Tab-separated table of C-alpha atoms and ligand atoms in Angstrom:
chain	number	residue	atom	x	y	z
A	99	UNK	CA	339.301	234.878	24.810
A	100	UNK	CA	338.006	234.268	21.715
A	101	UNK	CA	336.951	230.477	22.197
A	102	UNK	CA	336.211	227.984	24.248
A	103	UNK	CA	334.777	224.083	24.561
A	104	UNK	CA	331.580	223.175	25.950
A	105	UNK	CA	331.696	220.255	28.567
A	106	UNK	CA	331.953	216.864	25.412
A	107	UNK	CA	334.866	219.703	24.233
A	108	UNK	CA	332.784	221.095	21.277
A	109	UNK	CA	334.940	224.169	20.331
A	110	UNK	CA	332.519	227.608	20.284
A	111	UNK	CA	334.047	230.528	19.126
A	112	UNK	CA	332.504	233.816	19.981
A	113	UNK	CA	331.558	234.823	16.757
A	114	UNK	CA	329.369	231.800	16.438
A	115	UNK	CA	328.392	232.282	20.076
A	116	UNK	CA	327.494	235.695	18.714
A	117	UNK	CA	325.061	234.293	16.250
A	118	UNK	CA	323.125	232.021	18.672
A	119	UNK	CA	322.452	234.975	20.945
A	120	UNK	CA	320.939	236.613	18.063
A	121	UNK	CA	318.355	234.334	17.133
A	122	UNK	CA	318.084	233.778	20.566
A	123	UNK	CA	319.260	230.430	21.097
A	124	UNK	CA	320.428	228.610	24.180
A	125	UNK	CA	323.897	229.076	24.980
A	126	UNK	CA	326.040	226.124	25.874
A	127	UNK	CA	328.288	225.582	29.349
A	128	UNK	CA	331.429	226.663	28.077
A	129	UNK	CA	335.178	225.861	30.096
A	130	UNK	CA	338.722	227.481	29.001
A	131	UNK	CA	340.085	224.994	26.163
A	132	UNK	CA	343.843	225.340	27.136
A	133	UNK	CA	344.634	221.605	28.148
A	134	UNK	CA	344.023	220.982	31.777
A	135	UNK	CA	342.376	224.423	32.703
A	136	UNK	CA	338.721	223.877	32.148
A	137	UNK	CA	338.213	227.402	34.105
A	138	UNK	CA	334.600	228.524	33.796
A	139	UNK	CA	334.014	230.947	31.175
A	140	UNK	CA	331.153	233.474	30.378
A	141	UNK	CA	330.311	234.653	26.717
A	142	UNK	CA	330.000	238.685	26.411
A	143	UNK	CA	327.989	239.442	23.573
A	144	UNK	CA	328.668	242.785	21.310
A	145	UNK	CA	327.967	246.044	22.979
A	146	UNK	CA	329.071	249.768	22.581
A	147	UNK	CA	330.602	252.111	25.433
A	148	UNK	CA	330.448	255.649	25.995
A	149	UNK	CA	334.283	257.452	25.682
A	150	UNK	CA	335.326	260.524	27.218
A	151	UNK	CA	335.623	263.488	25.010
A	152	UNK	CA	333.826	261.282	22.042
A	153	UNK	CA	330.763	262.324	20.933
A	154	UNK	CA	330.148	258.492	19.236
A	155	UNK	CA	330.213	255.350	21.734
A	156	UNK	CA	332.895	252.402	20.919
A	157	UNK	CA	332.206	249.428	19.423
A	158	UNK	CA	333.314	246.004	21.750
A	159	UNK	CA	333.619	243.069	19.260
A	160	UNK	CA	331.374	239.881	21.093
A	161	UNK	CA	334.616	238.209	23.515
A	162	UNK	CA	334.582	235.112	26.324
A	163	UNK	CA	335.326	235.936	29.776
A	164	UNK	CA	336.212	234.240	32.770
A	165	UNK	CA	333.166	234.183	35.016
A	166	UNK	CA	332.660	235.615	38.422
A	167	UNK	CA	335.393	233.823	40.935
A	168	UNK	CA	336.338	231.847	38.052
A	169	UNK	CA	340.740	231.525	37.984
A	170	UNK	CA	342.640	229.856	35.279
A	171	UNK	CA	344.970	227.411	36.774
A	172	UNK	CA	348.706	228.242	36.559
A	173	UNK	CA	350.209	227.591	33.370
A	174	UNK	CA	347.058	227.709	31.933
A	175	UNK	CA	347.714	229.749	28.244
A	176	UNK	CA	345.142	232.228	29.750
A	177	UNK	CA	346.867	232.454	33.124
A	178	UNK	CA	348.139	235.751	32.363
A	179	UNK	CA	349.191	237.488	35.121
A	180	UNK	CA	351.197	234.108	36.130
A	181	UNK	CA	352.937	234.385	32.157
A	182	UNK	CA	353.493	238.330	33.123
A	183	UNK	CA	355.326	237.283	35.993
A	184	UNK	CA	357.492	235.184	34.511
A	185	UNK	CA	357.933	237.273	31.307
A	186	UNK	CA	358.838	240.073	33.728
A	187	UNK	CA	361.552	238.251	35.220
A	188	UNK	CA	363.095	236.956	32.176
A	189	UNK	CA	362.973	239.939	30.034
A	190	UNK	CA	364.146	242.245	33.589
A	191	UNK	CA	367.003	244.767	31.867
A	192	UNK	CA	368.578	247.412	33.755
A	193	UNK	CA	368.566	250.017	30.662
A	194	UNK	CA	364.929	248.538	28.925
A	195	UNK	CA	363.057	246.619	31.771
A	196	UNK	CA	364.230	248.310	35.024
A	197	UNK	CA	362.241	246.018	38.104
A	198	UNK	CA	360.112	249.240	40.417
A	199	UNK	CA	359.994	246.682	43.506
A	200	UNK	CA	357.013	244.563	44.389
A	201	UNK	CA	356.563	242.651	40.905
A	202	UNK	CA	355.893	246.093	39.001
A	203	UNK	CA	358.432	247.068	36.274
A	204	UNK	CA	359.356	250.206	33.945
A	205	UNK	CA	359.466	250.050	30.278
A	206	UNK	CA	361.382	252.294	28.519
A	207	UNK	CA	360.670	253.259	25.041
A	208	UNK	CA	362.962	255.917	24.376
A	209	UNK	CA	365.628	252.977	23.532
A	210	UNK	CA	363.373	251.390	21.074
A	211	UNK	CA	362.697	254.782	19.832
A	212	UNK	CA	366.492	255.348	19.078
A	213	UNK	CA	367.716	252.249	17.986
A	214	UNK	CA	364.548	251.949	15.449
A	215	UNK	CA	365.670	255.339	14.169
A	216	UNK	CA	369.116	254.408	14.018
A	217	UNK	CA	368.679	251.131	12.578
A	218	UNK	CA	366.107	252.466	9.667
A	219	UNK	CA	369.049	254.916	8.753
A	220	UNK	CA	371.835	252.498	8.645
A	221	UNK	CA	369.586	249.773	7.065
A	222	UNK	CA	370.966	247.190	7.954
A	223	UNK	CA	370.322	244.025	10.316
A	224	UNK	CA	369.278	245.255	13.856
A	225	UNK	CA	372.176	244.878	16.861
A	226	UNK	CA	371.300	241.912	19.132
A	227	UNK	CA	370.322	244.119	21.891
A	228	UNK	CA	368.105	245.647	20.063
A	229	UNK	CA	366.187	242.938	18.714
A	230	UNK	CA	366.177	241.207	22.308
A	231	UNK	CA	364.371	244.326	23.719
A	232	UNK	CA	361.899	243.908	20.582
A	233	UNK	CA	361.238	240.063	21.158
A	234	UNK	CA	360.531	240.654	24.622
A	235	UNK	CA	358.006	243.902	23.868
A	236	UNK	CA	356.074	240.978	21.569
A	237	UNK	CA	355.561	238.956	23.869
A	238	UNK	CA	354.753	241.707	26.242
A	239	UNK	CA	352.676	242.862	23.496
A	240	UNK	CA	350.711	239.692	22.362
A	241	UNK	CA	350.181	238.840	26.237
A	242	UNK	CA	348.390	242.586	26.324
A	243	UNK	CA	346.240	241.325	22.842
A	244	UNK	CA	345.144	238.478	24.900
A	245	UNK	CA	344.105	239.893	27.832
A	246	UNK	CA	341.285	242.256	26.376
A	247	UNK	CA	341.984	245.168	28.140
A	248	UNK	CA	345.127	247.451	29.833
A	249	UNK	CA	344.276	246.815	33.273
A	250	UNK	CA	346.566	244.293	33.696
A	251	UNK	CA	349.658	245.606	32.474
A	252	UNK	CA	349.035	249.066	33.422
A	253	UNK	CA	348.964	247.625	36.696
A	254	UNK	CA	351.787	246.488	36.237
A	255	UNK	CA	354.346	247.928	33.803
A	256	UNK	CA	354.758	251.582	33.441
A	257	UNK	CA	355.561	252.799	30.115
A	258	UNK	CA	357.791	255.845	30.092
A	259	UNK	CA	359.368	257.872	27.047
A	260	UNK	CA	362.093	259.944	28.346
A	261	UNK	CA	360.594	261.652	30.934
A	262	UNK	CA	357.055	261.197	30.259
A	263	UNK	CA	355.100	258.852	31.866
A	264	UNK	CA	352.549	257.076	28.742
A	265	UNK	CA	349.345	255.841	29.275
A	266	UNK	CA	348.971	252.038	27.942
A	267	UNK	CA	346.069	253.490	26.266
A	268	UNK	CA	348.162	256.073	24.676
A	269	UNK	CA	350.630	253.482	23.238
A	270	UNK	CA	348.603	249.951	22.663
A	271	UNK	CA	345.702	250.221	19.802
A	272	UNK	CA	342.816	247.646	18.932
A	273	UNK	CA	341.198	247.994	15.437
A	274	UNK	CA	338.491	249.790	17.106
A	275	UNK	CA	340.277	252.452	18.481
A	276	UNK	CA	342.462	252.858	15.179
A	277	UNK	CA	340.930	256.459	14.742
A	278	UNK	CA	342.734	257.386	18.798
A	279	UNK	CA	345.872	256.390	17.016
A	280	UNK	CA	345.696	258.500	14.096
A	281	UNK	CA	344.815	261.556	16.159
A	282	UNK	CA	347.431	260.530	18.623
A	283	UNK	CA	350.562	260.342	15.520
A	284	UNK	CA	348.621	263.609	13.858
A	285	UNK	CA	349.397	266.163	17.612
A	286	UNK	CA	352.996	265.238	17.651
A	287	UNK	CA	355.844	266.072	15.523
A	288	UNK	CA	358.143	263.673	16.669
A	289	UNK	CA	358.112	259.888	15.805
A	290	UNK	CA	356.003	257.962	18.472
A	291	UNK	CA	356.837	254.840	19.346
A	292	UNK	CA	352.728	252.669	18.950
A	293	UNK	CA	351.504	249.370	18.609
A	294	UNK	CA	348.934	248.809	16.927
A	295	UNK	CA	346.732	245.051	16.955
A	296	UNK	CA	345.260	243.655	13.755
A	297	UNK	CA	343.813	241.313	11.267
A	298	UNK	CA	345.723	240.766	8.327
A	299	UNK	CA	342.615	241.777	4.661
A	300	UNK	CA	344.988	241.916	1.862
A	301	UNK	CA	348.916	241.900	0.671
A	302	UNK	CA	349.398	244.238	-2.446
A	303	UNK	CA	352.448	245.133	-4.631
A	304	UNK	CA	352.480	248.551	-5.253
A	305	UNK	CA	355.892	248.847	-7.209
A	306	UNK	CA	358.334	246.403	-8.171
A	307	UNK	CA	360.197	246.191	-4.561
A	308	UNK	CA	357.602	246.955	-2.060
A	309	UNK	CA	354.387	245.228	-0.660
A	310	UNK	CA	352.166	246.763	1.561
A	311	UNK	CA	350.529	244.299	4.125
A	312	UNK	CA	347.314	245.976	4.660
A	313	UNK	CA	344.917	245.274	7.792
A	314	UNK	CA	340.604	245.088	8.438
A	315	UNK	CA	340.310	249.298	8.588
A	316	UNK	CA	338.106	250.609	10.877
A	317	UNK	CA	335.010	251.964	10.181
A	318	UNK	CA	333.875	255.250	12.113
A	319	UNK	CA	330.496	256.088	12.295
A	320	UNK	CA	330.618	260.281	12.112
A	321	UNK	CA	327.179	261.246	12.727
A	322	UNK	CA	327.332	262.917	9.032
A	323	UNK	CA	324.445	261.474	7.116
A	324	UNK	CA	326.171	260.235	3.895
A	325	UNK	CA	330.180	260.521	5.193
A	326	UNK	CA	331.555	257.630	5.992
A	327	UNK	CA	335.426	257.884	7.938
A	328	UNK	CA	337.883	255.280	7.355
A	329	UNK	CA	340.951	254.344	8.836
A	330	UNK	CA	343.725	252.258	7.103
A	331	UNK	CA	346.503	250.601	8.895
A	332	UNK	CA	349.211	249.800	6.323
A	333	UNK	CA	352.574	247.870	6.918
A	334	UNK	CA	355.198	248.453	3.894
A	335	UNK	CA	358.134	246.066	3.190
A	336	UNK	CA	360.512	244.974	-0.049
A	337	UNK	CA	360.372	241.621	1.494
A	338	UNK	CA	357.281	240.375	-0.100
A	339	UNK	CA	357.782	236.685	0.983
A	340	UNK	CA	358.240	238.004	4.438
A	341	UNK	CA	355.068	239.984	4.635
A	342	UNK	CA	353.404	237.459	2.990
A	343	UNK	CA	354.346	234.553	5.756
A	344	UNK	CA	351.231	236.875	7.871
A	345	UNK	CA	348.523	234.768	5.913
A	346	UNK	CA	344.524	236.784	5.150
A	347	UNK	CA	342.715	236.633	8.380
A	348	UNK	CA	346.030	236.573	11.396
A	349	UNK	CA	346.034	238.667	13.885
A	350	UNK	CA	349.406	240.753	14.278
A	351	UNK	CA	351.029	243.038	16.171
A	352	UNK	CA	352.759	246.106	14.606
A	353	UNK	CA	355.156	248.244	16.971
A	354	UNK	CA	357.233	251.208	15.519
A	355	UNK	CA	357.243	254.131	14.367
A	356	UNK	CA	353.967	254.844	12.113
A	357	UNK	CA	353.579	257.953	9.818
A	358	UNK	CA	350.199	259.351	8.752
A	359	UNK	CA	349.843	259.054	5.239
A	360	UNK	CA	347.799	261.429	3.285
A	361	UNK	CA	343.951	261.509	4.116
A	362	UNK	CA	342.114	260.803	0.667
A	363	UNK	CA	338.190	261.732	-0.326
A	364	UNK	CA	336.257	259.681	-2.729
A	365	UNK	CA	332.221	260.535	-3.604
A	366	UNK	CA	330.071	258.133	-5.557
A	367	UNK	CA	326.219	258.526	-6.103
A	368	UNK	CA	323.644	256.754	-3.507
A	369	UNK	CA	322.962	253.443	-4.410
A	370	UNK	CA	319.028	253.829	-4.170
A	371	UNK	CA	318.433	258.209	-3.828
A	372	UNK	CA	319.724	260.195	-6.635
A	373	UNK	CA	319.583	263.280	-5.113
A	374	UNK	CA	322.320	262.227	-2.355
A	375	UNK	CA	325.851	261.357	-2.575
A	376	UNK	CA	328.503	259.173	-0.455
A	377	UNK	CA	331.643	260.535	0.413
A	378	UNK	CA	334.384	258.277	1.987
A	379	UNK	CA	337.288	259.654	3.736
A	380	UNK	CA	340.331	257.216	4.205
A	381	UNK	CA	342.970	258.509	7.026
A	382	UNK	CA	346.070	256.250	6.868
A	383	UNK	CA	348.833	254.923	9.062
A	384	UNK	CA	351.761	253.402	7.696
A	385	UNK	CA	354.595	251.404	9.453
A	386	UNK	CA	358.067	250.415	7.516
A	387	UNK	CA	359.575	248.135	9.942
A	388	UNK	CA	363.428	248.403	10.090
A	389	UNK	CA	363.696	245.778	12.060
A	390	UNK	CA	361.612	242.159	11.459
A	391	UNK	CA	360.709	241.857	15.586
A	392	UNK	CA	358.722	244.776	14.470
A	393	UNK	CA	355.707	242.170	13.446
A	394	UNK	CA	354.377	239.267	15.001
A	395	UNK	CA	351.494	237.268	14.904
A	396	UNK	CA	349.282	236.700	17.747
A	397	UNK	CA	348.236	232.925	19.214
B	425	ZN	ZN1	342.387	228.465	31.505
């Protein structure tokens, strides 16, 4: 969670949170805001965590948790494993949502896959099943934004592509972990169904026809004194208006399938040594949705 009220119902949000437990303020009591809940909730400042197989530790943006024994009550917006349930059981389709027994489902995005595919070469408006499979993956999707982490789903939901089982790591990506996703499109040849999370920074016109809706990159720390790594998450669209609707500062989910655009190099002096100079690689990742249900904003 990303806010919460203190017991008069001051709203905190964790960036400001953030700030007070930098200058070492006080923190106040602070209760889930969703009307009726009042769940006790813990702030958990900024922090970085070792990953396998990464030499550099990732960066956890400051968040609210529920505190230890704390439970949202049902129907509670936070209540998520009570709105996975019931998500579950309305989206439950024999060919996309298969039920596994006990609560757990399959999710098969080798359908998505396909009818994207199809869809983006007929280009034109998206069959009905098609788009019912996306609305439900959204709210799938957004539920997965809120919760923080995979455990719940992949608990869960198991997401298979064809044969092959996927990790929810391998196929759900936060800003910080935008560099996994790159790496992830750049070993395979085929078009991978991903979905990526973001905040909308900027809406540019490139050409007359197309915007590109273009999200907060991530920044990767490399180790390489004066290199700084980049990675740009683009969404392109000749429906300007549409992409526009995502206003500076939302947070969206993108699902499709994204294409590595070409990795760029730019060098410009030190500001302060003269003798040293800063090179910035950009790697990109573009998505042109064929289908609207492709984007949807979170909250
Ligand atoms: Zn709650």
């Amino acid at each position: 969670m990303r806010t919460a009220v203190g017991t008069h119902g001051t709203l905190h949000r964790a960036d400001d949170l953030q700030k007070r437990h930098d200058t070492q303020q006080t923190l106040p009591t602070l209760l889930c805001d969703s009307p009726g809940c009042g769940a006790s909730l813990t702030f958990v400042p900024e922090h970085s965590r070792r990953r396998p197989g990464h030499a550099e530790p990732l960066h956890v943006p400051a968040y609210i948790d529920l505190s230890r024994g704390a439970e949202h009550r049902p129907g509670c917006r936070y209540d998520a494993p009570g709105h996975l349930q019931a998500l579950l059981a309305a989206g439950a389709d024999a060919d996309f949502l298969p039920p596994l027994g006990e609560g757990k489902h399959e999710l098969r995005l080798l359908i998505l896959q396909q009818g994207l595919k199809r869809s983006g070469a007929e280009r034109h408006d998206a069959d009905p099943v098609l788009a019912g499979y996306l609305r439900t993956l959204a709210e799938l999707l957004t539920l997965r934004a809120m919760c923080g982490s995979d455990d719940l789903l992949a608990a869960n939901v198991t997401v298979r592509l064809g044969k092959k089982k996927v990790d929810w790591s391998s196929f759900f990506y936060t800003q910080d972990r935008y560099d996994e996703a790159w790496e992830r499109l750049g070993a395979t040849s085929t078009d991978l169904p991903l979905a990526l999370v973001g905040t909308v920074r900027s809406h540019r016109a490139t050409q007359p026809g197309s915007v590109y809706l273009n999200c907060a990159p991530k920044y990767q720390h490399t180790g390489v004194t004066d290199r700084r790594d980049f990675y740009e998450i683009s969404v392109g669209h000749s429906d300007a208006a549409w992409l526009q609707s995502f206003p500076v500062g939302a947070e969206i989910l993108m699902f499709g399938l994204w294409r590595q655009g070409r990795t760029t190099t730019s060098s410009r002096p030190h500001p302060t040594d003269p003798r040293r100079t800063i090179t910035n690689v950009t790697h990109k990742l573009a998505l042109w949705p064929s289908v609207k249900h492709q984007l949807v904003r979170v909250e």
